[in-house]
Amino acid sequence: MPELPEVETVRRGLEPVLVGRELVDVDIRDGRLTAPADPDAVAHDLRGAVVASVGRRGKYLTIGLDDGRTLVCHLRMTGWFHHVPEVNERPHLRAVFELDDGTFLLYSDQRRFGTMRLIEAGELERFWAGRVGPEPLEDGWTPTSLRIALRGRVAPVKALLLDQRVVAGVGNIYADEALWRARIHPLTPGGRLGPQRVGRLHDAVVDVLERGIDAQGASIDSYRRVDGTLGSMQERFMVFDRTGEPCPRCGNPIVKTRVAQRGTHFCPVCTRPR
Ligand SMILES: [Zn+2]
C-alpha cells in the first residue's frame, strides 16, 4: 500500500500536470471508487472544474478546485495515477480525466479499494477530523506530541504507528523501518516507551519518511510514479521484506512476525526487547 513517501511522490508528479488545467471531461467507470456517491454524478460535478492545487494529507491526495471544492483520493492497495498523451485501454482502468491541454490522467486500480470523494468548500477540516492525526514532516510534530499520543497506550507500538490518528501517513513499511532504526521491539506497548526511546522513534519516523521521499517511494508491488517509472526505496530497506537476511547493524537474521494482522520485520538481537 502506498504510504506517505509514495503518496507525496505522486503529489509531486501530479502538481505540474494538473495545476491550472481544466477537467474538460471526466469518466468514472467504477461505482466503488466514489461510493456512496453516484460515479456519474461526481463525474458531472467535476466537468469544467479548474485545478488550483494538488496537496497531500497523510496518505490522502487532495486535488483542490478553483471553486473551493476538493477531490480527496486514497490509493489504498493498488490505486495508480498515470499521465499519458492519449487514452490507451488497459486492465483495471477505473477513471479517465481529460485535461484542456489534450493530455489524459488515468486512474487504474486492480484491487478496487481506492476511493475518490468530492468534498464541498469549507467541509475539508470536518472530513479530516477523527480520520488523520498530525503530519510527521511538519514542525508541529515533536517528540513531546508523540509521547502524549502514546501515553497510557497498551497496544504494541507498531500497531499505534499504523493508526493514522496517532501519526498520519505511516504504514507497514515505514513503521518497520523506523522501529528498527530506533532499536525498539515492535511489540513494546506504546505507553511503556520513555522520553529517550520516544525521542529516537520520532527522529526515526521523520528520517525514514524523508529517505522514502528522496528515493521517490518504494515499488514493491503496483506502486509507480505518475510518469510510470519506479521508486527505489525498496533497494534501501534495512528490515522490511528482508526476512532471513542479515541485520545491517548486527548481522543476525531478520525475523518476520505478525503485529496488528500485518507482516512485521525486525531484528530480535539488536532491537531492545520489550
Ligand atoms: Zn540486528
PDB file of C-alpha atoms and ligand atoms in Angstrom:
ATOM      1  CA  MET A   1       0.000   0.000   0.000  1.00  0.00           C
ATOM      2  CA  PRO A   2       1.364   3.439  -0.853  1.00  0.00           C
ATOM      3  CA  GLU A   3       2.419   5.297   2.309  1.00  0.00           C
ATOM      4  CA  LEU A   4       3.369   8.933   2.896  1.00  0.00           C
ATOM      5  CA  PRO A   5       6.534   8.920   0.727  1.00  0.00           C
ATOM      6  CA  GLU A   6       4.761   7.199  -2.170  1.00  0.00           C
ATOM      7  CA  VAL A   7       1.726   9.499  -1.970  1.00  0.00           C
ATOM      8  CA  GLU A   8       3.969  12.558  -1.692  1.00  0.00           C
ATOM      9  CA  THR A   9       5.853  11.385  -4.792  1.00  0.00           C
ATOM     10  CA  VAL A  10       2.546  11.008  -6.649  1.00  0.00           C
ATOM     11  CA  ARG A  11       1.555  14.501  -5.455  1.00  0.00           C
ATOM     12  CA  ARG A  12       4.774  15.957  -6.818  1.00  0.00           C
ATOM     13  CA  GLY A  13       4.143  14.200 -10.122  1.00  0.00           C
ATOM     14  CA  LEU A  14       0.537  15.396 -10.344  1.00  0.00           C
ATOM     15  CA  GLU A  15       1.192  19.018  -9.415  1.00  0.00           C
ATOM     16  CA  PRO A  16       2.852  20.182 -12.656  1.00  0.00           C
ATOM     17  CA  VAL A  17       0.422  18.102 -14.714  1.00  0.00           C
ATOM     18  CA  LEU A  18      -2.819  19.288 -13.098  1.00  0.00           C
ATOM     19  CA  VAL A  19      -2.481  22.780 -11.622  1.00  0.00           C
ATOM     20  CA  GLY A  20      -4.148  25.360 -13.868  1.00  0.00           C
ATOM     21  CA  ARG A  21      -5.715  22.673 -16.069  1.00  0.00           C
ATOM     22  CA  GLU A  22      -9.440  22.404 -16.704  1.00  0.00           C
ATOM     23  CA  LEU A  23     -11.012  18.948 -16.436  1.00  0.00           C
ATOM     24  CA  VAL A  24     -12.781  19.048 -19.803  1.00  0.00           C
ATOM     25  CA  ASP A  25     -14.167  15.530 -19.458  1.00  0.00           C
ATOM     26  CA  VAL A  26     -14.336  13.021 -16.624  1.00  0.00           C
ATOM     27  CA  ASP A  27     -15.344   9.371 -16.926  1.00  0.00           C
ATOM     28  CA  ILE A  28     -15.625   7.342 -13.710  1.00  0.00           C
ATOM     29  CA  ARG A  29     -16.136   3.716 -14.640  1.00  0.00           C
ATOM     30  CA  ASP A  30     -16.319   2.064 -11.222  1.00  0.00           C
ATOM     31  CA  GLY A  31     -19.028   2.893  -8.699  1.00  0.00           C
ATOM     32  CA  ARG A  32     -16.879   1.613  -5.827  1.00  0.00           C
ATOM     33  CA  LEU A  33     -14.471   4.499  -6.387  1.00  0.00           C
ATOM     34  CA  THR A  34     -16.978   7.195  -5.380  1.00  0.00           C
ATOM     35  CA  ALA A  35     -19.397   5.155  -3.221  1.00  0.00           C
ATOM     36  CA  PRO A  36     -21.773   6.035  -1.724  1.00  0.00           C
ATOM     37  CA  ALA A  37     -21.912   8.913  -4.251  1.00  0.00           C
ATOM     38  CA  ASP A  38     -23.025   8.049  -7.777  1.00  0.00           C
ATOM     39  CA  PRO A  39     -19.965   7.948 -10.093  1.00  0.00           C
ATOM     40  CA  ASP A  40     -21.763   9.668 -12.977  1.00  0.00           C
ATOM     41  CA  ALA A  41     -22.936  12.469 -10.675  1.00  0.00           C
ATOM     42  CA  VAL A  42     -19.385  13.002  -9.382  1.00  0.00           C
ATOM     43  CA  ALA A  43     -18.018  12.993 -12.942  1.00  0.00           C
ATOM     44  CA  HIS A  44     -20.674  15.524 -13.938  1.00  0.00           C
ATOM     45  CA  ASP A  45     -19.804  17.750 -10.949  1.00  0.00           C
ATOM     46  CA  LEU A  46     -16.106  17.670 -11.866  1.00  0.00           C
ATOM     47  CA  ARG A  47     -16.553  18.526 -15.558  1.00  0.00           C
ATOM     48  CA  GLY A  48     -15.372  22.046 -16.331  1.00  0.00           C
ATOM     49  CA  ALA A  49     -13.622  22.495 -12.980  1.00  0.00           C
ATOM     50  CA  VAL A  50     -10.130  24.015 -12.931  1.00  0.00           C
ATOM     51  CA  VAL A  51      -7.468  22.528 -10.656  1.00  0.00           C
ATOM     52  CA  ALA A  52      -5.983  25.086  -8.249  1.00  0.00           C
ATOM     53  CA  SER A  53      -3.695  22.881  -6.149  1.00  0.00           C
ATOM     54  CA  VAL A  54      -2.538  19.328  -5.502  1.00  0.00           C
ATOM     55  CA  GLY A  55      -1.923  18.543  -1.844  1.00  0.00           C
ATOM     56  CA  ARG A  56      -1.464  15.618   0.496  1.00  0.00           C
ATOM     57  CA  ARG A  57      -2.793  14.841   3.976  1.00  0.00           C
ATOM     58  CA  GLY A  58      -1.395  11.611   5.437  1.00  0.00           C
ATOM     59  CA  LYS A  59      -1.929   9.029   2.694  1.00  0.00           C
ATOM     60  CA  TYR A  60      -4.685  11.094   1.021  1.00  0.00           C
ATOM     61  CA  LEU A  61      -4.163  13.125  -2.143  1.00  0.00           C
ATOM     62  CA  THR A  62      -6.174  16.347  -2.343  1.00  0.00           C
ATOM     63  CA  ILE A  63      -6.983  17.886  -5.708  1.00  0.00           C
ATOM     64  CA  GLY A  64      -8.159  21.415  -4.906  1.00  0.00           C
ATOM     65  CA  LEU A  65     -10.534  23.048  -7.395  1.00  0.00           C
ATOM     66  CA  ASP A  66     -10.724  26.782  -8.028  1.00  0.00           C
ATOM     67  CA  ASP A  67     -14.271  26.966  -6.616  1.00  0.00           C
ATOM     68  CA  GLY A  68     -13.111  25.700  -3.204  1.00  0.00           C
ATOM     69  CA  ARG A  69     -14.200  22.081  -3.590  1.00  0.00           C
ATOM     70  CA  THR A  70     -11.641  19.287  -3.125  1.00  0.00           C
ATOM     71  CA  LEU A  71     -11.407  15.851  -4.713  1.00  0.00           C
ATOM     72  CA  VAL A  72      -9.938  13.673  -1.945  1.00  0.00           C
ATOM     73  CA  CYS A  73      -8.321  10.495  -3.294  1.00  0.00           C
ATOM     74  CA  HIS A  74      -6.943   7.486  -1.446  1.00  0.00           C
ATOM     75  CA  LEU A  75      -4.957   4.949  -3.463  1.00  0.00           C
ATOM     76  CA  ARG A  76      -5.384   2.189  -0.812  1.00  0.00           C
ATOM     77  CA  MET A  77      -3.751  -1.031  -2.092  1.00  0.00           C
ATOM     78  CA  THR A  78      -3.266  -0.683  -5.831  1.00  0.00           C
ATOM     79  CA  GLY A  79      -4.560   2.710  -6.979  1.00  0.00           C
ATOM     80  CA  TRP A  80      -2.371   4.439  -9.551  1.00  0.00           C
ATOM     81  CA  PHE A  81      -2.481   7.749 -11.459  1.00  0.00           C
ATOM     82  CA  HIS A  82      -0.774   7.749 -14.837  1.00  0.00           C
ATOM     83  CA  HIS A  83      -0.378  10.847 -17.035  1.00  0.00           C
ATOM     84  CA  VAL A  84      -0.477   9.946 -20.725  1.00  0.00           C
ATOM     85  CA  PRO A  85      -0.719  11.718 -24.106  1.00  0.00           C
ATOM     86  CA  GLU A  86      -3.673   9.546 -25.144  1.00  0.00           C
ATOM     87  CA  VAL A  87      -6.034   7.023 -23.572  1.00  0.00           C
ATOM     88  CA  ASN A  88      -4.804   3.511 -24.049  1.00  0.00           C
ATOM     89  CA  GLU A  89      -7.291   0.928 -22.817  1.00  0.00           C
ATOM     90  CA  ARG A  90      -5.759  -1.227 -20.136  1.00  0.00           C
ATOM     91  CA  PRO A  91      -6.934  -3.674 -17.485  1.00  0.00           C
ATOM     92  CA  HIS A  92      -8.233  -2.159 -14.225  1.00  0.00           C
ATOM     93  CA  LEU A  93      -8.787   1.315 -15.734  1.00  0.00           C
ATOM     94  CA  ARG A  94     -11.346   2.935 -13.382  1.00  0.00           C
ATOM     95  CA  ALA A  95     -11.371   6.638 -14.275  1.00  0.00           C
ATOM     96  CA  VAL A  96     -10.258   8.933 -17.100  1.00  0.00           C
ATOM     97  CA  PHE A  97      -9.695  12.690 -16.719  1.00  0.00           C
ATOM     98  CA  GLU A  98      -9.301  14.615 -19.968  1.00  0.00           C
ATOM     99  CA  LEU A  99      -7.311  17.828 -19.495  1.00  0.00           C
ATOM    100  CA  ASP A 100      -7.581  21.017 -21.551  1.00  0.00           C
ATOM    101  CA  ASP A 101      -4.032  20.612 -22.881  1.00  0.00           C
ATOM    102  CA  GLY A 102      -5.166  17.468 -24.713  1.00  0.00           C
ATOM    103  CA  THR A 103      -3.492  15.016 -22.320  1.00  0.00           C
ATOM    104  CA  PHE A 104      -5.158  12.498 -20.007  1.00  0.00           C
ATOM    105  CA  LEU A 105      -4.869  11.442 -16.412  1.00  0.00           C
ATOM    106  CA  LEU A 106      -5.783   7.781 -15.988  1.00  0.00           C
ATOM    107  CA  TYR A 107      -6.650   6.107 -12.705  1.00  0.00           C
ATOM    108  CA  SER A 108      -6.118   2.333 -12.545  1.00  0.00           C
ATOM    109  CA  ASP A 109      -6.842   0.117  -9.550  1.00  0.00           C
ATOM    110  CA  GLN A 110      -6.525  -3.649  -9.695  1.00  0.00           C
ATOM    111  CA  ARG A 111      -7.935  -4.443  -6.235  1.00  0.00           C
ATOM    112  CA  ARG A 112     -10.540  -1.637  -6.344  1.00  0.00           C
ATOM    113  CA  PHE A 113     -10.064  -0.411  -2.756  1.00  0.00           C
ATOM    114  CA  GLY A 114      -9.157   3.142  -3.823  1.00  0.00           C
ATOM    115  CA  THR A 115     -11.593   5.976  -3.145  1.00  0.00           C
ATOM    116  CA  MET A 116     -12.444   9.432  -4.522  1.00  0.00           C
ATOM    117  CA  ARG A 117     -14.669  11.793  -2.539  1.00  0.00           C
ATOM    118  CA  LEU A 118     -15.712  15.233  -3.758  1.00  0.00           C
ATOM    119  CA  ILE A 119     -15.773  17.467  -0.685  1.00  0.00           C
ATOM    120  CA  GLU A 120     -17.686  20.762  -0.730  1.00  0.00           C
ATOM    121  CA  ALA A 121     -15.935  24.067   0.017  1.00  0.00           C
ATOM    122  CA  GLY A 122     -15.382  24.549   3.742  1.00  0.00           C
ATOM    123  CA  GLU A 123     -16.004  20.880   4.588  1.00  0.00           C
ATOM    124  CA  LEU A 124     -12.443  19.575   4.360  1.00  0.00           C
ATOM    125  CA  GLU A 125     -11.411  20.051   8.004  1.00  0.00           C
ATOM    126  CA  ARG A 126     -14.507  18.200   9.099  1.00  0.00           C
ATOM    127  CA  PHE A 127     -13.554  15.347   6.754  1.00  0.00           C
ATOM    128  CA  TRP A 128     -10.091  15.053   8.351  1.00  0.00           C
ATOM    129  CA  ALA A 129     -11.338  15.220  11.947  1.00  0.00           C
ATOM    130  CA  GLY A 130     -11.139  11.798  13.555  1.00  0.00           C
ATOM    131  CA  ARG A 131      -9.521  10.325  10.414  1.00  0.00           C
ATOM    132  CA  VAL A 132      -5.988  11.699  10.304  1.00  0.00           C
ATOM    133  CA  GLY A 133      -3.707  12.959  13.055  1.00  0.00           C
ATOM    134  CA  PRO A 134      -0.573  15.124  12.895  1.00  0.00           C
ATOM    135  CA  GLU A 135       1.627  15.340   9.806  1.00  0.00           C
ATOM    136  CA  PRO A 136       5.015  13.875  10.778  1.00  0.00           C
ATOM    137  CA  LEU A 137       7.050  16.107   8.456  1.00  0.00           C
ATOM    138  CA  GLU A 138       5.554  19.336   9.744  1.00  0.00           C
ATOM    139  CA  ASP A 139       7.235  21.353  12.501  1.00  0.00           C
ATOM    140  CA  GLY A 140       4.316  20.885  14.884  1.00  0.00           C
ATOM    141  CA  TRP A 141       5.049  17.168  15.256  1.00  0.00           C
ATOM    142  CA  THR A 142       7.584  16.808  18.068  1.00  0.00           C
ATOM    143  CA  PRO A 143       8.857  14.058  20.403  1.00  0.00           C
ATOM    144  CA  THR A 144       6.549  15.548  23.023  1.00  0.00           C
ATOM    145  CA  SER A 145       3.459  15.287  20.823  1.00  0.00           C
ATOM    146  CA  LEU A 146       4.328  11.664  20.018  1.00  0.00           C
ATOM    147  CA  ARG A 147       4.836  10.921  23.701  1.00  0.00           C
ATOM    148  CA  ILE A 148       1.427  12.378  24.541  1.00  0.00           C
ATOM    149  CA  ALA A 149      -0.192  10.267  21.790  1.00  0.00           C
ATOM    150  CA  LEU A 150       1.447   7.080  23.150  1.00  0.00           C
ATOM    151  CA  ARG A 151       0.891   7.813  26.838  1.00  0.00           C
ATOM    152  CA  GLY A 152      -1.055   5.107  28.637  1.00  0.00           C
ATOM    153  CA  ARG A 153      -1.495   3.019  25.477  1.00  0.00           C
ATOM    154  CA  VAL A 154      -1.075  -0.735  25.952  1.00  0.00           C
ATOM    155  CA  ALA A 155      -1.233  -1.616  22.239  1.00  0.00           C
ATOM    156  CA  PRO A 156       2.058  -2.612  20.533  1.00  0.00           C
ATOM    157  CA  VAL A 157       3.934   0.450  19.317  1.00  0.00           C
ATOM    158  CA  LYS A 158       3.880  -0.996  15.773  1.00  0.00           C
ATOM    159  CA  ALA A 159       0.059  -1.039  15.816  1.00  0.00           C
ATOM    160  CA  LEU A 160      -0.005   2.526  17.170  1.00  0.00           C
ATOM    161  CA  LEU A 161       2.290   3.762  14.387  1.00  0.00           C
ATOM    162  CA  LEU A 162      -0.159   2.272  11.867  1.00  0.00           C
ATOM    163  CA  ASP A 163      -3.052   4.187  13.488  1.00  0.00           C
ATOM    164  CA  GLN A 164      -3.472   7.246  11.247  1.00  0.00           C
ATOM    165  CA  ARG A 165      -4.805   9.270  14.188  1.00  0.00           C
ATOM    166  CA  VAL A 166      -1.511   8.805  16.105  1.00  0.00           C
ATOM    167  CA  VAL A 167       0.601   9.956  13.163  1.00  0.00           C
ATOM    168  CA  ALA A 168      -0.573  10.457   9.587  1.00  0.00           C
ATOM    169  CA  GLY A 169       0.911   8.620   6.630  1.00  0.00           C
ATOM    170  CA  VAL A 170       2.956   5.860   8.269  1.00  0.00           C
ATOM    171  CA  GLY A 171       2.162   2.334   7.045  1.00  0.00           C
ATOM    172  CA  ASN A 172       3.690  -1.094   7.306  1.00  0.00           C
ATOM    173  CA  ILE A 173       6.977  -0.442   5.503  1.00  0.00           C
ATOM    174  CA  TYR A 174       7.982   2.769   7.229  1.00  0.00           C
ATOM    175  CA  ALA A 175       6.778   1.588  10.664  1.00  0.00           C
ATOM    176  CA  ASP A 176       9.119  -1.434  10.489  1.00  0.00           C
ATOM    177  CA  GLU A 177      11.997   0.665   9.196  1.00  0.00           C
ATOM    178  CA  ALA A 178      11.518   3.364  11.857  1.00  0.00           C
ATOM    179  CA  LEU A 179      11.283   0.871  14.739  1.00  0.00           C
ATOM    180  CA  TRP A 180      14.471  -0.874  13.618  1.00  0.00           C
ATOM    181  CA  ARG A 181      16.267   2.446  13.319  1.00  0.00           C
ATOM    182  CA  ALA A 182      15.101   3.446  16.819  1.00  0.00           C
ATOM    183  CA  ARG A 183      16.070  -0.017  18.179  1.00  0.00           C
ATOM    184  CA  ILE A 184      12.559  -0.604  19.540  1.00  0.00           C
ATOM    185  CA  HIS A 185      10.856  -4.009  19.517  1.00  0.00           C
ATOM    186  CA  PRO A 186       7.577  -3.735  17.534  1.00  0.00           C
ATOM    187  CA  LEU A 187       5.562  -5.450  20.300  1.00  0.00           C
ATOM    188  CA  THR A 188       6.584  -2.968  23.001  1.00  0.00           C
ATOM    189  CA  PRO A 189       3.429  -1.392  24.498  1.00  0.00           C
ATOM    190  CA  GLY A 190       3.378   2.230  23.313  1.00  0.00           C
ATOM    191  CA  GLY A 191       2.854   3.619  26.805  1.00  0.00           C
ATOM    192  CA  ARG A 192       5.951   1.874  28.112  1.00  0.00           C
ATOM    193  CA  LEU A 193       8.332   3.961  25.983  1.00  0.00           C
ATOM    194  CA  GLY A 194      10.150   6.592  27.994  1.00  0.00           C
ATOM    195  CA  PRO A 195      11.213  10.001  26.668  1.00  0.00           C
ATOM    196  CA  GLN A 196      14.519   8.720  25.325  1.00  0.00           C
ATOM    197  CA  ARG A 197      13.016   5.938  23.212  1.00  0.00           C
ATOM    198  CA  VAL A 198      10.119   8.138  22.088  1.00  0.00           C
ATOM    199  CA  GLY A 199      12.666  10.750  21.010  1.00  0.00           C
ATOM    200  CA  ARG A 200      14.557   8.134  18.982  1.00  0.00           C
ATOM    201  CA  LEU A 201      11.314   6.871  17.455  1.00  0.00           C
ATOM    202  CA  HIS A 202      10.185  10.379  16.481  1.00  0.00           C
ATOM    203  CA  ASP A 203      13.502  11.085  14.768  1.00  0.00           C
ATOM    204  CA  ALA A 204      13.484   7.656  13.070  1.00  0.00           C
ATOM    205  CA  VAL A 205       9.973   8.169  11.662  1.00  0.00           C
ATOM    206  CA  VAL A 206      10.983  11.537  10.200  1.00  0.00           C
ATOM    207  CA  ASP A 207      14.225  10.069   8.873  1.00  0.00           C
ATOM    208  CA  VAL A 208      12.709   7.036   7.100  1.00  0.00           C
ATOM    209  CA  LEU A 209       9.894   9.115   5.573  1.00  0.00           C
ATOM    210  CA  GLU A 210      12.391  11.663   4.229  1.00  0.00           C
ATOM    211  CA  ARG A 211      14.541   8.849   2.844  1.00  0.00           C
ATOM    212  CA  GLY A 212      11.452   7.362   1.214  1.00  0.00           C
ATOM    213  CA  ILE A 213      10.582  10.670  -0.461  1.00  0.00           C
ATOM    214  CA  ASP A 214      14.198  11.094  -1.524  1.00  0.00           C
ATOM    215  CA  ALA A 215      14.041   7.630  -3.172  1.00  0.00           C
ATOM    216  CA  GLN A 216      10.672   8.551  -4.766  1.00  0.00           C
ATOM    217  CA  GLY A 217       8.893   5.777  -2.909  1.00  0.00           C
ATOM    218  CA  ALA A 218       9.141   2.002  -2.712  1.00  0.00           C
ATOM    219  CA  SER A 219       7.975  -0.024  -5.722  1.00  0.00           C
ATOM    220  CA  ILE A 220       7.399  -3.404  -4.104  1.00  0.00           C
ATOM    221  CA  ASP A 221       4.044  -4.118  -5.746  1.00  0.00           C
ATOM    222  CA  SER A 222       1.943  -1.947  -8.036  1.00  0.00           C
ATOM    223  CA  TYR A 223       3.237   1.475  -6.979  1.00  0.00           C
ATOM    224  CA  ARG A 224       4.503   3.622  -9.863  1.00  0.00           C
ATOM    225  CA  ARG A 225       5.193   7.302 -10.237  1.00  0.00           C
ATOM    226  CA  VAL A 226       2.814   9.430 -12.333  1.00  0.00           C
ATOM    227  CA  ASP A 227       5.105   9.078 -15.364  1.00  0.00           C
ATOM    228  CA  GLY A 228       5.107   5.267 -14.972  1.00  0.00           C
ATOM    229  CA  THR A 229       8.633   4.908 -13.563  1.00  0.00           C
ATOM    230  CA  LEU A 230       9.525   3.066 -10.345  1.00  0.00           C
ATOM    231  CA  GLY A 231      10.684   4.359  -6.981  1.00  0.00           C
ATOM    232  CA  SER A 232      13.886   2.972  -5.466  1.00  0.00           C
ATOM    233  CA  MET A 233      13.283   2.887  -1.691  1.00  0.00           C
ATOM    234  CA  GLN A 234      12.956  -0.914  -1.844  1.00  0.00           C
ATOM    235  CA  GLU A 235      16.702  -1.023  -2.521  1.00  0.00           C
ATOM    236  CA  ARG A 236      17.343   0.824   0.755  1.00  0.00           C
ATOM    237  CA  PHE A 237      15.244  -1.286   3.153  1.00  0.00           C
ATOM    238  CA  MET A 238      17.051  -2.250   6.363  1.00  0.00           C
ATOM    239  CA  VAL A 239      14.481  -4.823   7.582  1.00  0.00           C
ATOM    240  CA  PHE A 240      11.270  -4.652   5.543  1.00  0.00           C
ATOM    241  CA  ASP A 241      10.924  -7.585   3.106  1.00  0.00           C
ATOM    242  CA  ARG A 242      14.371  -8.884   4.206  1.00  0.00           C
ATOM    243  CA  THR A 243      13.321 -11.920   6.290  1.00  0.00           C
ATOM    244  CA  GLY A 244      16.327 -14.199   6.898  1.00  0.00           C
ATOM    245  CA  GLU A 245      18.818 -11.681   5.550  1.00  0.00           C
ATOM    246  CA  PRO A 246      21.473 -10.241   7.881  1.00  0.00           C
ATOM    247  CA  CYS A 247      20.586  -7.252  10.041  1.00  0.00           C
ATOM    248  CA  PRO A 248      22.644  -4.290   8.736  1.00  0.00           C
ATOM    249  CA  ARG A 249      23.552  -3.403  12.342  1.00  0.00           C
ATOM    250  CA  CYS A 250      24.473  -6.726  13.983  1.00  0.00           C
ATOM    251  CA  GLY A 251      24.443  -9.361  11.208  1.00  0.00           C
ATOM    252  CA  ASN A 252      21.846 -11.636  12.808  1.00  0.00           C
ATOM    253  CA  PRO A 253      18.943 -12.776  10.584  1.00  0.00           C
ATOM    254  CA  ILE A 254      15.905 -10.514  10.264  1.00  0.00           C
ATOM    255  CA  VAL A 255      12.759 -12.184  11.624  1.00  0.00           C
ATOM    256  CA  LYS A 256       9.172 -11.790  10.414  1.00  0.00           C
ATOM    257  CA  THR A 257       6.191 -11.956  12.745  1.00  0.00           C
ATOM    258  CA  ARG A 258       2.661 -10.546  12.730  1.00  0.00           C
ATOM    259  CA  VAL A 259       1.534  -7.471  14.636  1.00  0.00           C
ATOM    260  CA  ALA A 260      -1.936  -5.998  14.146  1.00  0.00           C
ATOM    261  CA  GLN A 261      -2.505  -8.519  11.300  1.00  0.00           C
ATOM    262  CA  ARG A 262       0.456  -7.084   9.404  1.00  0.00           C
ATOM    263  CA  GLY A 263       3.720  -8.785   8.498  1.00  0.00           C
ATOM    264  CA  THR A 264       6.323  -7.226  10.769  1.00  0.00           C
ATOM    265  CA  HIS A 265      10.072  -7.378  10.211  1.00  0.00           C
ATOM    266  CA  PHE A 266      12.608  -6.785  12.967  1.00  0.00           C
ATOM    267  CA  CYS A 267      15.970  -7.849  14.351  1.00  0.00           C
ATOM    268  CA  PRO A 268      15.433  -9.879  17.544  1.00  0.00           C
ATOM    269  CA  VAL A 269      19.031  -9.329  18.671  1.00  0.00           C
ATOM    270  CA  CYS A 270      19.828  -5.627  18.447  1.00  0.00           C
ATOM    271  CA  THR A 271      16.234  -4.411  18.823  1.00  0.00           C
ATOM    272  CA  ARG A 272      15.815  -3.869  22.524  1.00  0.00           C
ATOM    273  CA  PRO A 273      13.304  -6.426  23.886  1.00  0.00           C
ATOM    274  CA  ARG A 274      10.122  -5.159  25.401  1.00  0.00           C
TER     275      ARG A 274
HETATM  276 ZN    ZN B   1      20.405  -6.526  14.498  1.00  0.00          ZN
END
